[in-house]
PDB file of C-alpha atoms in Angstrom:
ATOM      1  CA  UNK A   1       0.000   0.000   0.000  1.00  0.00           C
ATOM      2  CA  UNK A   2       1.233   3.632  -0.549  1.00  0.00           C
ATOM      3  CA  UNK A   3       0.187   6.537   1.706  1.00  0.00           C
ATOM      4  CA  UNK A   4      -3.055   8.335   0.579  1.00  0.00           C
ATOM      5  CA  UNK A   5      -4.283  11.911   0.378  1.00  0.00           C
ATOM      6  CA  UNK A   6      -1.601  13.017   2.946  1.00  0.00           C
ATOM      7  CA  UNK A   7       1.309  15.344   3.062  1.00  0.00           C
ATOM      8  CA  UNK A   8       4.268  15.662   5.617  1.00  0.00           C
ATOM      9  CA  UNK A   9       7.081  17.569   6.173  1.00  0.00           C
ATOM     10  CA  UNK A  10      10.107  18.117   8.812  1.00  0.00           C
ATOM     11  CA  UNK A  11       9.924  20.879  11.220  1.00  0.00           C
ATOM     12  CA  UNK A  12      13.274  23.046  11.481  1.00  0.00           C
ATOM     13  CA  UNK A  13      14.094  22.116  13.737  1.00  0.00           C
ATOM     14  CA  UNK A  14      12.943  18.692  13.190  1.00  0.00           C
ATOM     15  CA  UNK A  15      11.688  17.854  16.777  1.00  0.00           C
ATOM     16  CA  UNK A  16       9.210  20.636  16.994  1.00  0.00           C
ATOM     17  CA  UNK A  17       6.814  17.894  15.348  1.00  0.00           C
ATOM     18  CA  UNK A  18       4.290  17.629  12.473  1.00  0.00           C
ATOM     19  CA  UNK A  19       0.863  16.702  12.236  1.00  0.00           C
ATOM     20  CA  UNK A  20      -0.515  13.838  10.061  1.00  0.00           C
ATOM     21  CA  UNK A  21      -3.717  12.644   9.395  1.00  0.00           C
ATOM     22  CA  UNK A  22      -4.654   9.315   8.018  1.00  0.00           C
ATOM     23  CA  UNK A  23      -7.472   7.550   7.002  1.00  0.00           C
ATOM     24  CA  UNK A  24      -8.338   3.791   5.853  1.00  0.00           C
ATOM     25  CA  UNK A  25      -5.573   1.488   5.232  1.00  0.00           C
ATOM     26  CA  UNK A  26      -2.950   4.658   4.543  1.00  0.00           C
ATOM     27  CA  UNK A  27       0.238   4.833   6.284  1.00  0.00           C
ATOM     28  CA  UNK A  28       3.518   6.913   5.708  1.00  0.00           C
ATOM     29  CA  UNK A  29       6.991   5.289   4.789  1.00  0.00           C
ATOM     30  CA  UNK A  30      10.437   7.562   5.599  1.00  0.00           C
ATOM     31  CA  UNK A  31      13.425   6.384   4.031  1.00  0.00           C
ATOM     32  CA  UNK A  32      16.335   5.950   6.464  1.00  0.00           C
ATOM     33  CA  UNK A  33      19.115   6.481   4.055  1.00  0.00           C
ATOM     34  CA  UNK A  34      19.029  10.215   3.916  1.00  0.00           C
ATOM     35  CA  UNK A  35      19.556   9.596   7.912  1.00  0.00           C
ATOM     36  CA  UNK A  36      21.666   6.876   7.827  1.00  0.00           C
ATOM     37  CA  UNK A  37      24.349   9.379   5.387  1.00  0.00           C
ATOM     38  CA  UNK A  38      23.953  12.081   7.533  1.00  0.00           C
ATOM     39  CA  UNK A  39      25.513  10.118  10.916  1.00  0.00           C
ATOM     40  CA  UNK A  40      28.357   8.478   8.296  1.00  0.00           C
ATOM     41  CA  UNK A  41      29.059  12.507   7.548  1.00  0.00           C
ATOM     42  CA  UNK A  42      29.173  12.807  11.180  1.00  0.00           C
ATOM     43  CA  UNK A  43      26.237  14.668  12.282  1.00  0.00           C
ATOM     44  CA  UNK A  44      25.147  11.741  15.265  1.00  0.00           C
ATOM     45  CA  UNK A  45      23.791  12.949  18.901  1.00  0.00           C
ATOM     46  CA  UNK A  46      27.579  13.019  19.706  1.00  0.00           C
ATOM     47  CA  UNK A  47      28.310  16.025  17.318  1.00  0.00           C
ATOM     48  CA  UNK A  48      24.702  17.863  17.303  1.00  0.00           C
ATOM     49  CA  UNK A  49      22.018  17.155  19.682  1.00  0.00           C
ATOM     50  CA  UNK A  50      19.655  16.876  16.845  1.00  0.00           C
ATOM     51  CA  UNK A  51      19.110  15.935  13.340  1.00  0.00           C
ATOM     52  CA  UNK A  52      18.645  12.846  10.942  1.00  0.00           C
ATOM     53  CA  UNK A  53      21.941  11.034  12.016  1.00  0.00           C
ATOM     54  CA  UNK A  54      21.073  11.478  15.684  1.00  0.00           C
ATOM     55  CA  UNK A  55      17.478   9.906  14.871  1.00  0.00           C
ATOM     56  CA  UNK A  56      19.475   7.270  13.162  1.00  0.00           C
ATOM     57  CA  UNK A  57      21.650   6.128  16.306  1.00  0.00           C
ATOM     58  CA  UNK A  58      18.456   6.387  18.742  1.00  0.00           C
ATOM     59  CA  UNK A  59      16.481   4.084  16.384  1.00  0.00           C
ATOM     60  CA  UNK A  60      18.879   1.323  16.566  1.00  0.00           C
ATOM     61  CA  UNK A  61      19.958   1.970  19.889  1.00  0.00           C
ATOM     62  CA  UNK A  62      23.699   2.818  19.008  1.00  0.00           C
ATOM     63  CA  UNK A  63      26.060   1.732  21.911  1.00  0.00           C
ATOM     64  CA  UNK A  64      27.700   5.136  21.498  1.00  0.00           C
ATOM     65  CA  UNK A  65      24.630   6.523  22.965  1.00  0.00           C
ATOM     66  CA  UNK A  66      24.450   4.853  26.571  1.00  0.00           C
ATOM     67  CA  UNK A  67      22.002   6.318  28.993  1.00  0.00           C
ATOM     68  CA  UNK A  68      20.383   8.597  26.394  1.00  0.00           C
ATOM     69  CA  UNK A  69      16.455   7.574  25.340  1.00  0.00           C
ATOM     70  CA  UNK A  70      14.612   7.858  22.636  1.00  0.00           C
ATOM     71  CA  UNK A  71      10.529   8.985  22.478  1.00  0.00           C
ATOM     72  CA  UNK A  72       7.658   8.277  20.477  1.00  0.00           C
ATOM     73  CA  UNK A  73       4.859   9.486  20.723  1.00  0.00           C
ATOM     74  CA  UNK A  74       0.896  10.319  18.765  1.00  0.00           C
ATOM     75  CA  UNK A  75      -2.654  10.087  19.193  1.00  0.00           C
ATOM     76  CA  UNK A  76      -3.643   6.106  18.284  1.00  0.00           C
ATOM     77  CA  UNK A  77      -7.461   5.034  17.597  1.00  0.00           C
ATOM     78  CA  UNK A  78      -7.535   1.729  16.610  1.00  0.00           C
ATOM     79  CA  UNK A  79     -10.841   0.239  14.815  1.00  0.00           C
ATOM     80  CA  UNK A  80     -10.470  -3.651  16.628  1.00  0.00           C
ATOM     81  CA  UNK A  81      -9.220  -5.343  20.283  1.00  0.00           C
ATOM     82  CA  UNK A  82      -6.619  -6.879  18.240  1.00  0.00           C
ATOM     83  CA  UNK A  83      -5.125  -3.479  17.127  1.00  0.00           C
ATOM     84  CA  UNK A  84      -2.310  -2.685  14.978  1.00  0.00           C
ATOM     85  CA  UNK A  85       1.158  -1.219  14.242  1.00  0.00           C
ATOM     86  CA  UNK A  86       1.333   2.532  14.997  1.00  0.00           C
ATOM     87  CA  UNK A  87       5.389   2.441  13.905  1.00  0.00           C
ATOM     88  CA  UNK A  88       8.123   0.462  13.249  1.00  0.00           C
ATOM     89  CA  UNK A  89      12.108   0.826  11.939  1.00  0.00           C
ATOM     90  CA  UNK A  90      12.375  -1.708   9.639  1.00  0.00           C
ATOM     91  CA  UNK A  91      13.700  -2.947   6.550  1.00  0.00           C
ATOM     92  CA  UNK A  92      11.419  -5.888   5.796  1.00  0.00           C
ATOM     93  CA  UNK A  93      14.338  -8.174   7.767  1.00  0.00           C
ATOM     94  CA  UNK A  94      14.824  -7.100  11.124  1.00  0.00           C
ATOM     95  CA  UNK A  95      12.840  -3.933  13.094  1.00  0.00           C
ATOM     96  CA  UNK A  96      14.853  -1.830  15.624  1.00  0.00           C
ATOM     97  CA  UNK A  97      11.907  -0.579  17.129  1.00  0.00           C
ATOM     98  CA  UNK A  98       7.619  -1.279  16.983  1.00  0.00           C
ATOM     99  CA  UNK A  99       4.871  -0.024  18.779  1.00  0.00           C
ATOM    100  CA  UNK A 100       1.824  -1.812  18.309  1.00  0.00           C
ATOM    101  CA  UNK A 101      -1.349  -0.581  19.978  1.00  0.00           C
ATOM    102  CA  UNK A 102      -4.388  -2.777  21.096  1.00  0.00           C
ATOM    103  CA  UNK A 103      -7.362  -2.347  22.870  1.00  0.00           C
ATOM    104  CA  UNK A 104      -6.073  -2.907  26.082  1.00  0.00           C
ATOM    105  CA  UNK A 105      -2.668  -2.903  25.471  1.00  0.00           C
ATOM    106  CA  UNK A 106       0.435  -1.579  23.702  1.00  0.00           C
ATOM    107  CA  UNK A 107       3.848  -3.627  23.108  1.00  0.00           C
ATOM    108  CA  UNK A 108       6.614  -2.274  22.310  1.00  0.00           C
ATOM    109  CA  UNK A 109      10.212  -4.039  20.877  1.00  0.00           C
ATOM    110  CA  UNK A 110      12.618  -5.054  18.693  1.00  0.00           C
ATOM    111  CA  UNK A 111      14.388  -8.142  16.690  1.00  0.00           C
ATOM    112  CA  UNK A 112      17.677  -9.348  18.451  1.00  0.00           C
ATOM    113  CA  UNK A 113      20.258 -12.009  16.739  1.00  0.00           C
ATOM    114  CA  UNK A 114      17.305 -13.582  14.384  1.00  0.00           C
ATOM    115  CA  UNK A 115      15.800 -15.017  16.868  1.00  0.00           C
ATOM    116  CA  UNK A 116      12.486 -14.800  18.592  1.00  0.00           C
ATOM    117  CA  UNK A 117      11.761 -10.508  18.823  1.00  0.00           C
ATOM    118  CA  UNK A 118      11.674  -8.855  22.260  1.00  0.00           C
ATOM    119  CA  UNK A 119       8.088  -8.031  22.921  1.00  0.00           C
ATOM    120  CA  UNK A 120       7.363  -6.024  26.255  1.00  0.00           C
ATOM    121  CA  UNK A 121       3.582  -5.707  26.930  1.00  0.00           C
ATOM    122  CA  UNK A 122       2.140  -2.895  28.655  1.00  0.00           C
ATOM    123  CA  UNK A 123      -1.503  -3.180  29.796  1.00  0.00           C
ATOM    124  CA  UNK A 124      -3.887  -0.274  29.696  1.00  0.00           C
ATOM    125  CA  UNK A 125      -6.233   0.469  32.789  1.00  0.00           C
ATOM    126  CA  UNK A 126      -9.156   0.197  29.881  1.00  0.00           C
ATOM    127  CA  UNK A 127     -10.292  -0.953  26.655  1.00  0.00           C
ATOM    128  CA  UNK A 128      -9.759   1.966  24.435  1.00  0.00           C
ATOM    129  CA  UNK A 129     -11.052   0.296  21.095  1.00  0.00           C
ATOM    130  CA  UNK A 130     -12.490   3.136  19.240  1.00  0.00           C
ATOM    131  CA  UNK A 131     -11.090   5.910  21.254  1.00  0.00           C
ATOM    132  CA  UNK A 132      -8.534   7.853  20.362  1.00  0.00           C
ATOM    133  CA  UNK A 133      -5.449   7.870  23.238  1.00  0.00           C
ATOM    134  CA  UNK A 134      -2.127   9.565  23.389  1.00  0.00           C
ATOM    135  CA  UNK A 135       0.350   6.669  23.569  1.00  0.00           C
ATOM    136  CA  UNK A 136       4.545   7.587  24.277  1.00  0.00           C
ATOM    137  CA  UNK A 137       7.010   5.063  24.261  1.00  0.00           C
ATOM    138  CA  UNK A 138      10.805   5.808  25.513  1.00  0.00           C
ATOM    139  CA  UNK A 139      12.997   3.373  25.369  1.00  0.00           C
ATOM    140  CA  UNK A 140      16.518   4.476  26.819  1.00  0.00           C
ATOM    141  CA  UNK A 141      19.496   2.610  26.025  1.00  0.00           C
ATOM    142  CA  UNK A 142      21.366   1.134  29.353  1.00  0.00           C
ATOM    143  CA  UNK A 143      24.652   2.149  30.421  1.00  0.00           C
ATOM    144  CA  UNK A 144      25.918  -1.676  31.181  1.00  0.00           C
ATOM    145  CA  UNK A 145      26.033  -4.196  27.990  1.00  0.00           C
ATOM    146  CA  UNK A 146      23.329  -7.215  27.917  1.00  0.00           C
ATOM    147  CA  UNK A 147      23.886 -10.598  29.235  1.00  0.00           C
ATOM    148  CA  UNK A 148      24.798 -11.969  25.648  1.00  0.00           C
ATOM    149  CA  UNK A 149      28.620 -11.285  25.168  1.00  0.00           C
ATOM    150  CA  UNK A 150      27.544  -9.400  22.136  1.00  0.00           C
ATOM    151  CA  UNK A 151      29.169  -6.128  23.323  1.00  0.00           C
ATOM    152  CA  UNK A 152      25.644  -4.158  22.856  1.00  0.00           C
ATOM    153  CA  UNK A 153      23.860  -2.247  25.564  1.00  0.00           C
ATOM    154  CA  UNK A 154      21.016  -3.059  27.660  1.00  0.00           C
ATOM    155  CA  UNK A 155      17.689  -1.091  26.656  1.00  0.00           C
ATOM    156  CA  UNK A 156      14.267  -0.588  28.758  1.00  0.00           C
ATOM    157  CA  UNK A 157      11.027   0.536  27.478  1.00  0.00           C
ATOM    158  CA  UNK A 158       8.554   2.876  29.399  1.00  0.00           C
ATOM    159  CA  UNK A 159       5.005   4.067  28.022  1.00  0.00           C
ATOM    160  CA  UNK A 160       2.297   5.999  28.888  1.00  0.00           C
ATOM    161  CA  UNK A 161      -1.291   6.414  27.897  1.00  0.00           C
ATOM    162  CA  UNK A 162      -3.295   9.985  27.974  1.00  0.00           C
ATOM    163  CA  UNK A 163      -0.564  11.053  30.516  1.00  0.00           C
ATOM    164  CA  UNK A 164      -0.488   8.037  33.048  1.00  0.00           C
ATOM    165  CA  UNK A 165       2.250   5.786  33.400  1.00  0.00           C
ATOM    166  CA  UNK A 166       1.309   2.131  31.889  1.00  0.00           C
ATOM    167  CA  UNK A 167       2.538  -0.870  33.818  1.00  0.00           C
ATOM    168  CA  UNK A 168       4.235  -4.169  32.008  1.00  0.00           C
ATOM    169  CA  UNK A 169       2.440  -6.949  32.258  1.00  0.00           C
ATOM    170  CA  UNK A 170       3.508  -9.315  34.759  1.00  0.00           C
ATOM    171  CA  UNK A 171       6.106  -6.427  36.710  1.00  0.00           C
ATOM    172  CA  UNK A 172       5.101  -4.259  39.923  1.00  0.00           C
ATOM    173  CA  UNK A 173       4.244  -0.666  40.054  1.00  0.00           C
ATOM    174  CA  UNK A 174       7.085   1.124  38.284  1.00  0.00           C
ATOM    175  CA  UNK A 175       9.152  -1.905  37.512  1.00  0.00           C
ATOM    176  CA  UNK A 176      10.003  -2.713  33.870  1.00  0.00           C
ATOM    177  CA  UNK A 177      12.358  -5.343  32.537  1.00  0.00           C
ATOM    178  CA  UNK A 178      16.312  -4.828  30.782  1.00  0.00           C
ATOM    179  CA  UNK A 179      16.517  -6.437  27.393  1.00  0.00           C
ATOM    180  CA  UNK A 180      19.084  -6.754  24.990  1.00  0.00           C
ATOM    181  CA  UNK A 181      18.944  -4.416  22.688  1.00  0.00           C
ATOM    182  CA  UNK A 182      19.368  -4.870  18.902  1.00  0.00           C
ATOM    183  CA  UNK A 183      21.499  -6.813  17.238  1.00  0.00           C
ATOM    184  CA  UNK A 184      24.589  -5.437  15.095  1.00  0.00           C
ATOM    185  CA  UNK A 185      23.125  -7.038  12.136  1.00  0.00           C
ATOM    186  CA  UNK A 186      19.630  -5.105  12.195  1.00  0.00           C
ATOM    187  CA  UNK A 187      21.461  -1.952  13.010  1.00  0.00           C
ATOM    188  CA  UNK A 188      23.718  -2.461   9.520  1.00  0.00           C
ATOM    189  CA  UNK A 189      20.059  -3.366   7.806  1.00  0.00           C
ATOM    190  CA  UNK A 190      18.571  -0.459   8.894  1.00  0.00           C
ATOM    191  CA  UNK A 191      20.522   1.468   6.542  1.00  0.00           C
ATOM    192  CA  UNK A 192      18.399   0.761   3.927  1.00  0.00           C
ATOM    193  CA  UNK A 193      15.568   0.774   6.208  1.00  0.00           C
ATOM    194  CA  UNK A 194      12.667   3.389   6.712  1.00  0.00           C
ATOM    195  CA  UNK A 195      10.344   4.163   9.086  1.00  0.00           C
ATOM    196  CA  UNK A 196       6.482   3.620   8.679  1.00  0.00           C
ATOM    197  CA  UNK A 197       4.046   5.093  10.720  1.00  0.00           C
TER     198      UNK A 197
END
């Protein structure tokens, strides 16, 4: 499918944030290479604090970036219990990052070593099927490296829903699990990625 009947742009500077609207099965696809070229050229979160290359190394959790986070956030109505994907950084092989919002819940991850994808679920206090909610996501990526002896860092997701902190599933009151985060592989494929909303 191609986006529909929609036009975007990037504010200057790019996080004061754009509006989209979509409607049926429409959905917007960003290229990551433009991104991807501007943190080879050296313009990462080390050199400016913003920009397409800083983006870049927040999306696939870059283990330059240790203890720094990364938000997403929009207004999510979705049509069925089951829900859908309100974004993902992907290039049809691995995904750095999803959101995917249901009814009463929203998980958030990411694909590690081609194996089985890390999926954190966060239950809602209500069904919001056919309500439209503000959803963020931050995921901040760990100072320490993972468990796996694959020299990448540790990252830990956090959302919220119309304001109010969302638990994980299974975790106490303000408790959320570490996970490895990305593998090096899906951070190389991500260079020909791009990010659909």
């Amino acid at each position: 499918q191609e986006a529909r009947g929609m036009e975007w742009g990037e504010g200057k500077p790019f996080y004061v944030g754009t509006v989209l609207a979509f409607s049926g099965g429409a959905f917007l696809r960003v290229p990551l290479a433009a991104a991807s070229a501007a943190l080879t050229a050296g313009q990462g979160c080390m050199a400016a604090a913003t920009g397409p290359g800083c983006l870049f190394q927040l999306l696939r959790a870059d283990a330059a970036l240790r203890g720094r986070s990364v938000t997403v956030e929009g207004w999510v109505r979705t049509n069925s219990t089951a829900g859908s994907f309100a974004m993902a950084a992907a290039d049809g092989a691995a995904t750095t990052l999803f959101v995917h919002v249901g009814g009463s819940y929203v998980t958030v991850g990411h694909d590690w070593a081609g194996g089985t994808p890390v999926e954190a679920k966060f239950v809602l206090p209500a069904d919001v099927t056919g309500q439209w909610v503000h959803v963020a996501v931050r995921r901040t990526t760990l100072s320490a490296d993972c468990a796996d002896a694959a020299n990448r860092p540790g990252v830990q997701y956090h959302v919220w829903a119309d304001g109010e902190a969302v638990w994980q599933e299974g975790l106490g009151v303000q408790e959320t699990a570490e996970y490895c985060g990305p593998h090096a592989s899906a951070e190389a494929l991500l260079d020909a990625g791009e990010l659909l909303f």
